[in-house]
Tab-separated table of C-alpha atoms in Angstrom:
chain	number	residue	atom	x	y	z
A	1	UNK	CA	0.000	0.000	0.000
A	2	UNK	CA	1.271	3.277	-1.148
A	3	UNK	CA	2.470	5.736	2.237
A	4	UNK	CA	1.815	9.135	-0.231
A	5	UNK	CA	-1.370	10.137	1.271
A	6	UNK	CA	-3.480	13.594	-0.535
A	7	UNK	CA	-2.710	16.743	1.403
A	8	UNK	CA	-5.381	18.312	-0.457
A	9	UNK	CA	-9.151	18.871	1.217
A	10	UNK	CA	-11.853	17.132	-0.479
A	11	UNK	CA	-13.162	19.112	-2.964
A	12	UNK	CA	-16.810	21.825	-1.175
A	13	UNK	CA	-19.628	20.439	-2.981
A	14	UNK	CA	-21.434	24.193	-3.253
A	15	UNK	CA	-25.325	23.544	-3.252
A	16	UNK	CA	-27.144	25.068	-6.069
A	17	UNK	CA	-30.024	27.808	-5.669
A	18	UNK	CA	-32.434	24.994	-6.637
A	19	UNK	CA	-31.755	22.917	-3.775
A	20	UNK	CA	-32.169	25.435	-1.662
A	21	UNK	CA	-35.550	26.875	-3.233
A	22	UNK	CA	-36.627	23.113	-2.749
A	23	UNK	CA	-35.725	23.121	0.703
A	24	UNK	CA	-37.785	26.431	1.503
A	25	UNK	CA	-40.263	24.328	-0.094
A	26	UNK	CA	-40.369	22.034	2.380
A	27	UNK	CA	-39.860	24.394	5.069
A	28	UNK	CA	-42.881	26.221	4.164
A	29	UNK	CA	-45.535	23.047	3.567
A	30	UNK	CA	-46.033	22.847	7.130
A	31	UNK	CA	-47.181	26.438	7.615
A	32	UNK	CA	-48.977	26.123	4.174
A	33	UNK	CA	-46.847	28.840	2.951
A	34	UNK	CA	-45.587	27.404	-0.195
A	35	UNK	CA	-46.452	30.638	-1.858
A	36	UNK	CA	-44.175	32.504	-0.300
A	37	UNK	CA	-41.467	31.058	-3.018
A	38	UNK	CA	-43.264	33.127	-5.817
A	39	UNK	CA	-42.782	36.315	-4.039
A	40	UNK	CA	-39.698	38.271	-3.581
A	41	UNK	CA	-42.088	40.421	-0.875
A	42	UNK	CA	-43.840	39.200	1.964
A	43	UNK	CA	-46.064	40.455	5.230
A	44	UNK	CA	-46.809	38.555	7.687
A	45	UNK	CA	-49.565	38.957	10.005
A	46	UNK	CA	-50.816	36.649	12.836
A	47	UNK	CA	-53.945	35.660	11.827
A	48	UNK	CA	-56.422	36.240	8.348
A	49	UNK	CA	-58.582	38.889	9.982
A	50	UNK	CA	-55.563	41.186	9.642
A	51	UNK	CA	-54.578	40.228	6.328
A	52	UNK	CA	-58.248	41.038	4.950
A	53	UNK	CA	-58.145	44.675	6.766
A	54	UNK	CA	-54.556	44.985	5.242
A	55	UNK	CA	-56.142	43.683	1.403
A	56	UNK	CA	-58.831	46.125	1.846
A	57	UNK	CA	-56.747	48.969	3.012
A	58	UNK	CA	-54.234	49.040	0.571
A	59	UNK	CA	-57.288	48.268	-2.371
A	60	UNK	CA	-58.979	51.493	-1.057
A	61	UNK	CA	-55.730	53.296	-1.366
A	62	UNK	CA	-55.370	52.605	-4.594
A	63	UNK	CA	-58.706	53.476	-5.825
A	64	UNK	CA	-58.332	56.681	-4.085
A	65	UNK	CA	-55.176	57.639	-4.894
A	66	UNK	CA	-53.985	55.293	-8.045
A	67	UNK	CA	-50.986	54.319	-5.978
A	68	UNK	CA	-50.727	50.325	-5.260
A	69	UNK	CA	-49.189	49.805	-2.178
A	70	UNK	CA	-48.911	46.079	-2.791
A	71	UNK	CA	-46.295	46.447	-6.057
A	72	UNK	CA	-42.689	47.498	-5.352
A	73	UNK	CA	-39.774	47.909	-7.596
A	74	UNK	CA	-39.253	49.982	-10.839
A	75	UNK	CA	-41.856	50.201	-13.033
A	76	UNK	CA	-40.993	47.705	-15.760
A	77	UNK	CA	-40.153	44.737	-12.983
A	78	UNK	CA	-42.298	45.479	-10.524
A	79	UNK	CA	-42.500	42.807	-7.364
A	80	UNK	CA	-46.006	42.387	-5.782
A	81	UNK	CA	-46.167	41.761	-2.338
A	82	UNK	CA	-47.620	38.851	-0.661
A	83	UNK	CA	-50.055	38.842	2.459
A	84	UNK	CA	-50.237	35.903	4.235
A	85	UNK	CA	-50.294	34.180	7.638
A	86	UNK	CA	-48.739	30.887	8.982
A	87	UNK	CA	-51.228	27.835	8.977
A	88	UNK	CA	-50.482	24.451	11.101
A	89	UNK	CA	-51.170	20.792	10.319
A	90	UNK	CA	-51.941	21.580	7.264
A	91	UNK	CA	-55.043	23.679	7.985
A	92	UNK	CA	-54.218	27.199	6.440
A	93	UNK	CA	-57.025	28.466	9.099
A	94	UNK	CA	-54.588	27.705	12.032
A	95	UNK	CA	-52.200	29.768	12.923
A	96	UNK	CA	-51.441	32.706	15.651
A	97	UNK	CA	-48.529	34.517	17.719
A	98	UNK	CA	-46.864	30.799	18.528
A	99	UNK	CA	-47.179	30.381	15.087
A	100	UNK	CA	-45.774	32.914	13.306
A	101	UNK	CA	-42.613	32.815	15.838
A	102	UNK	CA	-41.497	29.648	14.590
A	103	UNK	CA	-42.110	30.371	11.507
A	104	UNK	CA	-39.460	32.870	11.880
A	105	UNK	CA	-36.683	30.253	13.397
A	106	UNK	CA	-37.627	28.254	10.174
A	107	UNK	CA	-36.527	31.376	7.740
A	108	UNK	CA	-33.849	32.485	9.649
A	109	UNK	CA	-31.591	30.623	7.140
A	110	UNK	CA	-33.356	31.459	4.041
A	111	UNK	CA	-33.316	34.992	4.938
A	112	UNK	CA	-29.052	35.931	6.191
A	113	UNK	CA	-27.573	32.612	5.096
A	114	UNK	CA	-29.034	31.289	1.780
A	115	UNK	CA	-30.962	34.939	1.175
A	116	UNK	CA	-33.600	33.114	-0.395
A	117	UNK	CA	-36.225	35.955	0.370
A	118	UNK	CA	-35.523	39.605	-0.337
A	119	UNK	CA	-38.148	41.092	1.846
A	120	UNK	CA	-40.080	39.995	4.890
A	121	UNK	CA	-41.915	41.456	7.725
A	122	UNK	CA	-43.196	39.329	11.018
A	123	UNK	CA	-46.381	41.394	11.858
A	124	UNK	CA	-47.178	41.511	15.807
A	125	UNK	CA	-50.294	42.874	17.944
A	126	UNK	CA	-48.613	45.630	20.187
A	127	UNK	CA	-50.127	43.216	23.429
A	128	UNK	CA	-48.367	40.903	26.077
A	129	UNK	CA	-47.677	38.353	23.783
A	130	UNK	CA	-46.939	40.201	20.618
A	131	UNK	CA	-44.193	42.340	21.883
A	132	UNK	CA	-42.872	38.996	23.868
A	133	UNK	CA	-42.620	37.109	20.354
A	134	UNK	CA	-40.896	39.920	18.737
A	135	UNK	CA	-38.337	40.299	21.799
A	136	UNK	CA	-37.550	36.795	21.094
A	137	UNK	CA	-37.630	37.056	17.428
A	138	UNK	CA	-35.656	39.812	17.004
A	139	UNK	CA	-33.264	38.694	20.473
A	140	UNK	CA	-32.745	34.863	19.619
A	141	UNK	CA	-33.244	34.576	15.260
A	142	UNK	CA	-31.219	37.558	14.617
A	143	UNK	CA	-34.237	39.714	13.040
A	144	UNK	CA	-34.016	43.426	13.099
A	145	UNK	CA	-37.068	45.223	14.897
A	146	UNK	CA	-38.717	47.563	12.158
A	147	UNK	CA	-37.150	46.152	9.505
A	148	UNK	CA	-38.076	42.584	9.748
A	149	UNK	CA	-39.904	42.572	12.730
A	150	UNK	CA	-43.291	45.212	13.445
A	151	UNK	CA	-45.916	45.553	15.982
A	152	UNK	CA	-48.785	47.640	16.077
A	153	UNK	CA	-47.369	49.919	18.696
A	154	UNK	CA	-49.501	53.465	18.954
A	155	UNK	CA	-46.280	55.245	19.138
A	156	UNK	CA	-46.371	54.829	15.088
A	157	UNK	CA	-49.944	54.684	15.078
A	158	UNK	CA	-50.981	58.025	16.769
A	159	UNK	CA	-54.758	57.071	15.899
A	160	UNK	CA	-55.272	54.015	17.297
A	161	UNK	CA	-57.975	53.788	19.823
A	162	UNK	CA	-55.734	51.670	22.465
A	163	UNK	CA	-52.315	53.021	24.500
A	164	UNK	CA	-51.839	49.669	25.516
A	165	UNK	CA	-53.128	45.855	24.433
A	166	UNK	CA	-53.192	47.142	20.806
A	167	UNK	CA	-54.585	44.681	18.275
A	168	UNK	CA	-55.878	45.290	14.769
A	169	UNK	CA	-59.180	46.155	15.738
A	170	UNK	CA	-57.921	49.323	17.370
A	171	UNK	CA	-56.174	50.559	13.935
A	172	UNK	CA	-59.522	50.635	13.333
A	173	UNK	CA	-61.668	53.792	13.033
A	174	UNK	CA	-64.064	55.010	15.766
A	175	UNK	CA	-66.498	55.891	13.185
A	176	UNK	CA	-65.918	52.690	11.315
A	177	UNK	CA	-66.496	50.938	14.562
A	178	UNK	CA	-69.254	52.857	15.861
A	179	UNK	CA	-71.445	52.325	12.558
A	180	UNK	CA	-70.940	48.781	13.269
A	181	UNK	CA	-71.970	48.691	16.640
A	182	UNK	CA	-74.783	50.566	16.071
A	183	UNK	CA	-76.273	47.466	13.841
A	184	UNK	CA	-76.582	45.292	17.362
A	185	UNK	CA	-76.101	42.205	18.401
A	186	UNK	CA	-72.051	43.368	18.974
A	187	UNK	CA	-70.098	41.359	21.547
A	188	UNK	CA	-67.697	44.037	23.245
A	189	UNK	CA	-66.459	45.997	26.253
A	190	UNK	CA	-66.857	49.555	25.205
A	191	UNK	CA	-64.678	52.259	27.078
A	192	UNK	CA	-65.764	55.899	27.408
A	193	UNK	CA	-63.923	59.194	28.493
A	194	UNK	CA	-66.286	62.308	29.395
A	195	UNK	CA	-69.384	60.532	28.011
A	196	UNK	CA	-68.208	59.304	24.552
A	197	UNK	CA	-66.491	55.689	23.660
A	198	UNK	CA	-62.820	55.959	22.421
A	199	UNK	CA	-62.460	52.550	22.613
A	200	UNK	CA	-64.377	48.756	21.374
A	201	UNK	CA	-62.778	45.596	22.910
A	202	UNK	CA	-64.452	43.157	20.337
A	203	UNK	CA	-64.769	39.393	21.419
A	204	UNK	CA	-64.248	36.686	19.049
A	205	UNK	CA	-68.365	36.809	18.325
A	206	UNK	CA	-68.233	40.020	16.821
A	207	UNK	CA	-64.215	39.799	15.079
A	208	UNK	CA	-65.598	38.443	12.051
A	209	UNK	CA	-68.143	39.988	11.746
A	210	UNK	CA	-66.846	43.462	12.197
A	211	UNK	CA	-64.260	42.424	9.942
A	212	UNK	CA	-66.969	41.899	6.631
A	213	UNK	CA	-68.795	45.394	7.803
A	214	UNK	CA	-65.244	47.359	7.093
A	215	UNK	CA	-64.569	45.598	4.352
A	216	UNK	CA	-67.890	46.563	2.426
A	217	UNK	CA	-68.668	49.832	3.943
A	218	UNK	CA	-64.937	51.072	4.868
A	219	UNK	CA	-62.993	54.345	3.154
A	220	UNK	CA	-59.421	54.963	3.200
A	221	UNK	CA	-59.930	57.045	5.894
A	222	UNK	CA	-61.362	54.302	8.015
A	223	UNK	CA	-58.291	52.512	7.711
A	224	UNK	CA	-55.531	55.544	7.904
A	225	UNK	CA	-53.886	53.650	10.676
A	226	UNK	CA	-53.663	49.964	8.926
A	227	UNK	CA	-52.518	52.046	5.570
A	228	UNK	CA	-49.728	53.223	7.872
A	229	UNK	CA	-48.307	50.229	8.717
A	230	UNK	CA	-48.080	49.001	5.308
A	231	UNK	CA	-46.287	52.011	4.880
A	232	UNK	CA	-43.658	51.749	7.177
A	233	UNK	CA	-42.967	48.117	5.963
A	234	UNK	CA	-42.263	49.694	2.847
A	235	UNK	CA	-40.086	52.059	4.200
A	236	UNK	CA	-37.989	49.587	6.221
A	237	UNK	CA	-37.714	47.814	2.564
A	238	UNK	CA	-36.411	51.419	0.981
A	239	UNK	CA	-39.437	51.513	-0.799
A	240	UNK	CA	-41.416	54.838	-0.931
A	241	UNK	CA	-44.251	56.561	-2.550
């Protein structure tokens, strides 16, 4: 047997961008996310009631004022941007704060490592458990907050009808709110200062409900504060109007 042994390291085997699109792939089946390859743009959110108020917010801002806040890029290769939220077990339906964390230590290699995805955004209610998911989001998977990471805090959203517990609802108009109050049969804690309600705390009876009355009988206005925050997701992206 020959003594010469090879001094020379075996020779990197450097994975192509196709294996690593196909193993996003199967990353994303479980959260039934498989979309998300499609898109070079994507928004998060924790459940589908605040994807529908962000559809119909950024659809009323572009009949209103012909800009579409859901395309990015120059004109002639323009991206669109994908709003979605993490489902479980295969049910698209499931999802929520415990959800859309681990989604986030799933993408943490796709996003600095393999840079799969160009743009994303984790999308948080500015309550107990929101800001504790993006503390450990942005603390333990390396995310930035308010670039990749957002919650609905009221110190961007002057408007909001909450200081504190802030969830989509309270992005929200009071008028918008009111109007749909006013119909009855509303499940929710209403808080008044000097004789007037600033603030609905809707139960799950009414969330859905609510949520088909502003999308049907909502303006732009209405929805100033949910308009925002697609806004400065854009921004963090160096995207402006």
């Amino acid at each position: 047997m020959s003594e010469h042994k090879s001094r020379l390291s075996p020779k990197a085997v450097i994975p192509s961008a196709e294996s690593f699109q196909d193993t996003l792939q199967r990353t994303l089946v479980p959260y039934c996310l498989e979309q998300v390859i499609s898109h070079e743009y994507t928004i998060l959110f924790e459940g589908w009631t605040d994807v529908s108020y962000a559809q119909v917010a950024a659809m009323k801002y572009r009949d209103e004022t012909g800009i579409d806040l859901m395309l990015v890029g120059p004109e002639d290769s323009q991206s669109e941007i994908l709003l979605a939220t993490p489902g479980k077990d295969g049910d698209p339906k499931r999802g929520g704060t415990p959800q859309l964390t681990r989604l986030a230590r799933d993408l943490q290699p796709f996003v600095f490592t393999f840079q799969c995805i160009k743009g994303i955004a984790f999308v948080f209610d500015h309550d107990d458990a929101g800001i504790e998911a993006d503390q450990k989001v942005t603390s333990e998977y390396g995310f930035q907050r308010n670039k990749h990471t957002f919650t609905l805090d009221p110190k961007y959203h002057p408007n909001a009808t909450a200081r504190k517990q802030v969830c989509v609802e309270d992005l929200l108009s009071i008028r918008i709110q009111t109007a749909y109050f006013d119909q009855g049969d509303a499940f929710c804690d209403a808080t008044y200062e000097a004789g007037k309600i600033v603030r609905y705390k809707w139960s799950h009876h009414s969330k859905d409900k609510l949520r088909d009355f502003v999308m049907t009988n909502a303006s732009s206005r209405d929805l100033s504060e949910i308009i925002t925050l697609i806004k400065r997701i854009r921004h963090a992206w160096g995207f402006v109007e």
